[in-house]
mmCIF file of C-alpha atoms in Angstrom:
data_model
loop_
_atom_site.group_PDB
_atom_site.id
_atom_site.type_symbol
_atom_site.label_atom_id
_atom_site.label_comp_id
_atom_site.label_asym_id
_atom_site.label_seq_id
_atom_site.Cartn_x
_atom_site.Cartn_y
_atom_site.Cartn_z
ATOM 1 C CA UNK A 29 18.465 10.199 8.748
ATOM 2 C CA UNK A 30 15.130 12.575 8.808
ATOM 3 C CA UNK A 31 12.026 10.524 8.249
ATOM 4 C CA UNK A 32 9.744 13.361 5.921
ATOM 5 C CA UNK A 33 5.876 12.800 6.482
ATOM 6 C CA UNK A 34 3.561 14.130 3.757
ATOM 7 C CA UNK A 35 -0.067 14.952 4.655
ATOM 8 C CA UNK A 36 -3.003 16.055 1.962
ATOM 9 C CA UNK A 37 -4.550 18.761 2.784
ATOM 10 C CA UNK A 38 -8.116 18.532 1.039
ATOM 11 C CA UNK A 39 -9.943 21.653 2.537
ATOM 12 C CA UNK A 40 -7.180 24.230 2.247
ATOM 13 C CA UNK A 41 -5.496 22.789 -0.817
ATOM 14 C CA UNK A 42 -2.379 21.965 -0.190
ATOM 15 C CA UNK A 43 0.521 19.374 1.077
ATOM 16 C CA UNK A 44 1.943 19.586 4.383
ATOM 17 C CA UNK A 45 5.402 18.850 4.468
ATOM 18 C CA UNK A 46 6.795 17.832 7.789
ATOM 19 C CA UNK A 47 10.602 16.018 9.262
ATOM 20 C CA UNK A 48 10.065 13.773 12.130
ATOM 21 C CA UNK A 49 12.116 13.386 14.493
ATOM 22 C CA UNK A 50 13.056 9.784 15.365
ATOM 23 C CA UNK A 51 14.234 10.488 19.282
ATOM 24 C CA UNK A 52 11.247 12.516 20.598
ATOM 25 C CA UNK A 53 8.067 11.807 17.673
ATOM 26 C CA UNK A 54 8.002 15.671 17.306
ATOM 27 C CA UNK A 55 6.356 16.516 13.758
ATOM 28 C CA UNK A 56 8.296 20.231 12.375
ATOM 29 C CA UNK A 57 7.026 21.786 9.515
ATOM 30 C CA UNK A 58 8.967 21.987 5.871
ATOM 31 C CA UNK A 59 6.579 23.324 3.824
ATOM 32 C CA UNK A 60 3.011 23.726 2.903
ATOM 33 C CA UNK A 61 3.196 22.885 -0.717
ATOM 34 C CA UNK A 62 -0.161 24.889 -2.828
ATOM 35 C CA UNK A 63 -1.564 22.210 -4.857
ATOM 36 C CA UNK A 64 -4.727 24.504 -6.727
ATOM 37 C CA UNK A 65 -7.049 21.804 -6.065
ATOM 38 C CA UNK A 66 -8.560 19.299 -3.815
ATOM 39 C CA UNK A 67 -5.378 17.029 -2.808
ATOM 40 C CA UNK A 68 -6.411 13.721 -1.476
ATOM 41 C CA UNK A 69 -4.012 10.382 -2.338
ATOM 42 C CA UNK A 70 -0.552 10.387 -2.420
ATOM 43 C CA UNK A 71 1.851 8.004 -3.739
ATOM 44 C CA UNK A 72 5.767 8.077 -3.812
ATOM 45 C CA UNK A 73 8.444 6.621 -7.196
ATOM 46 C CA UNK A 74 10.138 3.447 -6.131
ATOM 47 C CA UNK A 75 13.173 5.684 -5.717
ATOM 48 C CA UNK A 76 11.670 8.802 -3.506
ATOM 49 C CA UNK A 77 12.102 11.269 -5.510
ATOM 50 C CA UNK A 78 9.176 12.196 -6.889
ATOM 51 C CA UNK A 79 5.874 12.388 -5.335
ATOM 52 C CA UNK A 80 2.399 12.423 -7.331
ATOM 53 C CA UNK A 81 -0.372 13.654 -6.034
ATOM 54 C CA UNK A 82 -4.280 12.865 -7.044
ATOM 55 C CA UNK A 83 -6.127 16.397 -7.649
ATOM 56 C CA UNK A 84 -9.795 15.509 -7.324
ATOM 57 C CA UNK A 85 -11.701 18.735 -8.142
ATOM 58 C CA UNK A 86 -11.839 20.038 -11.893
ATOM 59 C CA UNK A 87 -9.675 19.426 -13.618
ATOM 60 C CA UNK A 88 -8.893 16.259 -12.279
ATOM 61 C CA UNK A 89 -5.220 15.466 -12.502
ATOM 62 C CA UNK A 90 -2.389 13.949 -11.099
ATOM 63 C CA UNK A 91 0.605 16.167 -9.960
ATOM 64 C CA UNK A 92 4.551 15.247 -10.136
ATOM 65 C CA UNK A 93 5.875 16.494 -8.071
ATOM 66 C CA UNK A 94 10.196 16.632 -7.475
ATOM 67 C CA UNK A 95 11.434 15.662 -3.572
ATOM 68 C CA UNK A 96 14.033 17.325 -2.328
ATOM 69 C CA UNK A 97 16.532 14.909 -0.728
ATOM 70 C CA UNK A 98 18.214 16.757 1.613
ATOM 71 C CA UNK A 99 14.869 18.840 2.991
ATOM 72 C CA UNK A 100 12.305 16.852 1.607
ATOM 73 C CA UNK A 101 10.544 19.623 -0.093
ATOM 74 C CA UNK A 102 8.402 19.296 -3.156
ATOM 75 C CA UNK A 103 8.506 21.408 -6.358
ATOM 76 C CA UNK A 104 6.452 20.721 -9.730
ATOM 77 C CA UNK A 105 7.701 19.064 -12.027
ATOM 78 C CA UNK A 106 4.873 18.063 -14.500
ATOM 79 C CA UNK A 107 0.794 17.889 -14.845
ATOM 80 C CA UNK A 108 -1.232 15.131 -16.183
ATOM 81 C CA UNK A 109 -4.882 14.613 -16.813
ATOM 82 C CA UNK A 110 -6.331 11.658 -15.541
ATOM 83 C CA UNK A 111 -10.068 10.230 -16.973
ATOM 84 C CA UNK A 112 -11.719 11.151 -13.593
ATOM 85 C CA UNK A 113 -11.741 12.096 -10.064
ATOM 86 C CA UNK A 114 -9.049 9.696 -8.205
ATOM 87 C CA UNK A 115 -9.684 8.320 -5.031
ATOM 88 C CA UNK A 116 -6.097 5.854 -4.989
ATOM 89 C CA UNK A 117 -2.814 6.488 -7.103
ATOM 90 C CA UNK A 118 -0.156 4.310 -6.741
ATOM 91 C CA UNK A 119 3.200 2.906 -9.201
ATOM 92 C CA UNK A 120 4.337 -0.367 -10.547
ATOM 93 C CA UNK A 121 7.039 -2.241 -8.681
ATOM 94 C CA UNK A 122 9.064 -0.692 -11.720
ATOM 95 C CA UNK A 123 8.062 2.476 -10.986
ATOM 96 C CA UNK A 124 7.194 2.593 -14.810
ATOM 97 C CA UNK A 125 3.767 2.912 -14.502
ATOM 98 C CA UNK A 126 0.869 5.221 -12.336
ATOM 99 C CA UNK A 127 -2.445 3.086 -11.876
ATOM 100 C CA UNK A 128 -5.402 4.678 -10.552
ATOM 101 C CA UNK A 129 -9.160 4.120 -9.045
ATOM 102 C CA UNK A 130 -12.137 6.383 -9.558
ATOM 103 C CA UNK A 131 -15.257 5.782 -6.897
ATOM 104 C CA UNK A 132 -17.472 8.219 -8.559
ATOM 105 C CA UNK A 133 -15.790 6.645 -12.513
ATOM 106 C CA UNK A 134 -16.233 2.944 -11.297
ATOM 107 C CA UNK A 135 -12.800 2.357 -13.275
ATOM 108 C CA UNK A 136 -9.307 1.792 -13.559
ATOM 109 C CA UNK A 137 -6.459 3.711 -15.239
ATOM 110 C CA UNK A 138 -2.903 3.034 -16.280
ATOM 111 C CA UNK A 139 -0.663 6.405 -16.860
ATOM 112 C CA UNK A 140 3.217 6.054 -18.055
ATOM 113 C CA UNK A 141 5.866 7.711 -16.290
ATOM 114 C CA UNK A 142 8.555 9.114 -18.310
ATOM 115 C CA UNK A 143 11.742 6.753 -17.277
ATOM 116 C CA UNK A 144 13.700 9.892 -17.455
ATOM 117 C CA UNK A 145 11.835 12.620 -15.561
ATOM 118 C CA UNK A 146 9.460 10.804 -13.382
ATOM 119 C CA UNK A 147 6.611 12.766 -14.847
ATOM 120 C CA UNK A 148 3.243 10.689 -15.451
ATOM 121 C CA UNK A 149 1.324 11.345 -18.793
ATOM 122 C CA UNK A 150 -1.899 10.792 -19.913
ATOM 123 C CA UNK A 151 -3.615 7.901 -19.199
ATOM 124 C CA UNK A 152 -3.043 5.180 -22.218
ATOM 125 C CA UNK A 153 -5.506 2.453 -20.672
ATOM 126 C CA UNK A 154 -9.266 3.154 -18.751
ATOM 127 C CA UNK A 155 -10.961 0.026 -17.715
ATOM 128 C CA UNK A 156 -14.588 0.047 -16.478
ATOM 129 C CA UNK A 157 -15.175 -1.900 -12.806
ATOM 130 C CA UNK A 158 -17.789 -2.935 -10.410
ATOM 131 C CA UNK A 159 -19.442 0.006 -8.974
ATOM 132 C CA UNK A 160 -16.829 2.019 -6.719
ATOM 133 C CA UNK A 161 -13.732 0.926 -7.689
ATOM 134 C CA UNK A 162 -11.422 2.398 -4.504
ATOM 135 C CA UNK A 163 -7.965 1.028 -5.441
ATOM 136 C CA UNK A 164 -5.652 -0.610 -6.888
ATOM 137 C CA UNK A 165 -2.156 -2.392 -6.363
ATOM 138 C CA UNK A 166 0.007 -4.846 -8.371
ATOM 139 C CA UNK A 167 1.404 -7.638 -6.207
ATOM 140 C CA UNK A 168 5.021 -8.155 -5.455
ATOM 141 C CA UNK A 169 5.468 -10.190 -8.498
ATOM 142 C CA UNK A 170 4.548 -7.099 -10.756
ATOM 143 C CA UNK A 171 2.720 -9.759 -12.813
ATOM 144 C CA UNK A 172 -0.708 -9.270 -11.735
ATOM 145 C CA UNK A 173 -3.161 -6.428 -10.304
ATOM 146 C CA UNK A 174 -6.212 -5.996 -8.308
ATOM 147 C CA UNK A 175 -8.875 -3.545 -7.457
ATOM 148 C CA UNK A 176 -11.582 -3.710 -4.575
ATOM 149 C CA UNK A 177 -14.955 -2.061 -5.641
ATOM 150 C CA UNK A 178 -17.003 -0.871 -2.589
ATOM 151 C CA UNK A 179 -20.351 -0.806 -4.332
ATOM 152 C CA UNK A 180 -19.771 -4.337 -6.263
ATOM 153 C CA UNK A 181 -18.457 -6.001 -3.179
ATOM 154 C CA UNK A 182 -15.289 -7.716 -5.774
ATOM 155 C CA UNK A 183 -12.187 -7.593 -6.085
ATOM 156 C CA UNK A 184 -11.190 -7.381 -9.371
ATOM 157 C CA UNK A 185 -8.340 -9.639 -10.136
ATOM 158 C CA UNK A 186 -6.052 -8.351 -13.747
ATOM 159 C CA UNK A 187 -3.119 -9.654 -15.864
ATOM 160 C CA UNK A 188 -0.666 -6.735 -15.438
ATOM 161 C CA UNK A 189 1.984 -6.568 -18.467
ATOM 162 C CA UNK A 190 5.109 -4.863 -16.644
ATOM 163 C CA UNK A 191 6.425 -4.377 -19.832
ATOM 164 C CA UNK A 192 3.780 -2.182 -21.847
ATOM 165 C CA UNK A 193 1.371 -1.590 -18.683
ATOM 166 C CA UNK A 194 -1.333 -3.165 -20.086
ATOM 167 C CA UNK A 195 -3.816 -4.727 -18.004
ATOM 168 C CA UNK A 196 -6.411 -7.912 -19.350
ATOM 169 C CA UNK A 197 -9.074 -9.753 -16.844
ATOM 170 C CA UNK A 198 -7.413 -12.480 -15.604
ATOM 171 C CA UNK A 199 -9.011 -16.006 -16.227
ATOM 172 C CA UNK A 200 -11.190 -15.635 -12.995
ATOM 173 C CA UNK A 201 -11.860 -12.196 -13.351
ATOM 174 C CA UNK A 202 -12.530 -11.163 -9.824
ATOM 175 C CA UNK A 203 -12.585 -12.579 -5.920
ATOM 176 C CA UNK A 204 -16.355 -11.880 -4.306
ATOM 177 C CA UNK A 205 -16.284 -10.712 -1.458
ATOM 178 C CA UNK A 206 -19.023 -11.167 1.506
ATOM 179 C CA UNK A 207 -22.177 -9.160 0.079
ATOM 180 C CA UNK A 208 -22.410 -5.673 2.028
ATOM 181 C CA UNK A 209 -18.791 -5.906 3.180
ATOM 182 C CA UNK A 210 -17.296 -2.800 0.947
ATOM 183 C CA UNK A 211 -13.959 -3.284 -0.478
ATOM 184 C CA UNK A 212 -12.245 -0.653 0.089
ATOM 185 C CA UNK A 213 -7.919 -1.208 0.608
ATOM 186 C CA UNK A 214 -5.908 -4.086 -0.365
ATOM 187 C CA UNK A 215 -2.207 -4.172 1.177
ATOM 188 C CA UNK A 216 0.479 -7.095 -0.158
ATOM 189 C CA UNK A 217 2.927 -8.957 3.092
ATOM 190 C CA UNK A 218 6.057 -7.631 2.407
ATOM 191 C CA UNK A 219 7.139 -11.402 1.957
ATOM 192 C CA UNK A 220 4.639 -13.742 1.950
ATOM 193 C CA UNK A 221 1.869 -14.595 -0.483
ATOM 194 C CA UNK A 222 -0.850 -12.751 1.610
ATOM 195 C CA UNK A 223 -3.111 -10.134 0.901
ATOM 196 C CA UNK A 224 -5.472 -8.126 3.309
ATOM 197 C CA UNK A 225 -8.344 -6.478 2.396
ATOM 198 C CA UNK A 226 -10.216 -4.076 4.614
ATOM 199 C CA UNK A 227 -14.282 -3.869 4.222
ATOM 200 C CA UNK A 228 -15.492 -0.405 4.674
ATOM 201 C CA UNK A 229 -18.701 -1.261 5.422
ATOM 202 C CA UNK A 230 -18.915 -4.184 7.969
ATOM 203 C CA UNK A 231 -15.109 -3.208 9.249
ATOM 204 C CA UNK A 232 -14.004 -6.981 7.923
ATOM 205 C CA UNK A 233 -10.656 -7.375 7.340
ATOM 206 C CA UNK A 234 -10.305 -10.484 4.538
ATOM 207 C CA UNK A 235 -7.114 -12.323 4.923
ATOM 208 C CA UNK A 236 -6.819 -13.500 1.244
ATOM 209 C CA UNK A 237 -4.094 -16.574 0.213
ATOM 210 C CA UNK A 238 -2.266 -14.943 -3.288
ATOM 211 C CA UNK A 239 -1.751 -17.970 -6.136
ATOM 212 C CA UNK A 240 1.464 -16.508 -7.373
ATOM 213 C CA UNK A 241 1.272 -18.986 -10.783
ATOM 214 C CA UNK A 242 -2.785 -18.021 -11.382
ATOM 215 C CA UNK A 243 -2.679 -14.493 -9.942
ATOM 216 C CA UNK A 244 -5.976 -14.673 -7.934
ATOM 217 C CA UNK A 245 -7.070 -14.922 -3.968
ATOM 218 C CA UNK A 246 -8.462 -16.917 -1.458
ATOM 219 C CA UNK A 247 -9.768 -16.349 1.418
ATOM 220 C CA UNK A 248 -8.465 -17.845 4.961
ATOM 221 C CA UNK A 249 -9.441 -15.933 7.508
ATOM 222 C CA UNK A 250 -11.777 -12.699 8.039
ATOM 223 C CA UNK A 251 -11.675 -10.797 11.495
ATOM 224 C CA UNK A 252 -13.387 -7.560 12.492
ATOM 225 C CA UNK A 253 -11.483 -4.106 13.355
ATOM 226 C CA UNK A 254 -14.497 -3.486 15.758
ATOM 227 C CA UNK A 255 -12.430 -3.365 19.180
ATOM 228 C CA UNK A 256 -15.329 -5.465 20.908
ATOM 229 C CA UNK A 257 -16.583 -9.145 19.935
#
């Protein structure tokens, strides 16, 4: 089976399409997909096949974008406003729902995808952050979300609803993080209740112990991505 890579192309505006092969690591080129606007995050359906992509210049919007399953190749499908320039994009576990981070917006968004097409609307929700929010994921429970904001140095910590996409501040409504670390990405383990969070600005990463029945974090451990002590 062809592994298909997708790059965003910023500068030049478009999405590189490329099939990787497995046996040798060579990278051979698909299609350069025109985008009409600065392309930064990507973020694939549940399923693979559709692909949205975050246009950050005016208008800002998120693209969906149809995958080809035998080539991998994209063709539009749908465009959607969002409330500001988009730094992260990703879905639900369901795959029902786009939620999105603006730096610039310090906020949060919730867009529907049509369970039919794949295409992402409007956004029905816009929640204010900390200063820089830069992401935001739902853990693997779909129950609850969370967003690291650079400038506020917290992670905010959200009651997701799975079933309307609503998100509420959770009871403890955010982790702080060490002041001047950053926030900046949160990643889930595939199968344990762990969370790790990378700080931009003092290259921390925060290993962070996920309460499945409260929905918030603890820390355990904190190492540095410098390669020296």
């Amino acid at each position: 089976m062809t592994t298909i890579v997708y790059i965003a192309n910023a500068d030049s505006h478009d999405i590189a399409v490329l099939a990787l092969d497995a046996a040798t690591g060579e990278l051979r080129e698909q299609q350069r997909y025109a985008t009409g606007g600065v392309v930064m995050p990507l973020a694939a359906s549940p399923d693979g096949q559709v692909l949205y992509a975050s246009i950050r210049s005016e208008p800002c919007r998120v693209l969906s974008l149809a995958v080809d399953r035998a080539s991998g190749t994209l063709s539009h499908l749908a465009s959607a406003l969002l409330p500001s320039s988009s730094c992260w994009i990703s879905t639900d576990r369901s795959g029902r729902f786009l939620l999105s981070a603006s730096y610039g917006g310090s906020a949060v968004a919730v867009s529907p995808i049509d369970a039919a097409t794949g295409c992402v609307g409007e956004a029905q929700q816009v929640v204010p952050t900390e200063p820089n929010a830069h992401c935001i994921r739902v853990a693997p429970s779909n129950c609850y979300a969370f967003a690291p904001c650079l400038g506020g140095d917290v992670v905010r910590q959200f009651r997701f609803d799975a079933s309307t996409g609503r998100l509420e501040d959770n009871a403890t409504p955010a982790w702080h993080a060490r002041p001047g670390s950053g926030p900046r990405h949160l990643a889930f383990h595939p199968h344990a209740p762990f969370a790790y969070l990378l700080g931009e600005l003092d290259a921390g990463i925060d290993v962070l112990v996920l309460d499945e029945s409260t929905g918030t974090l603890r820390n355990v451990q904190t190492a540095s991505a410098w390669p020296w002590p």
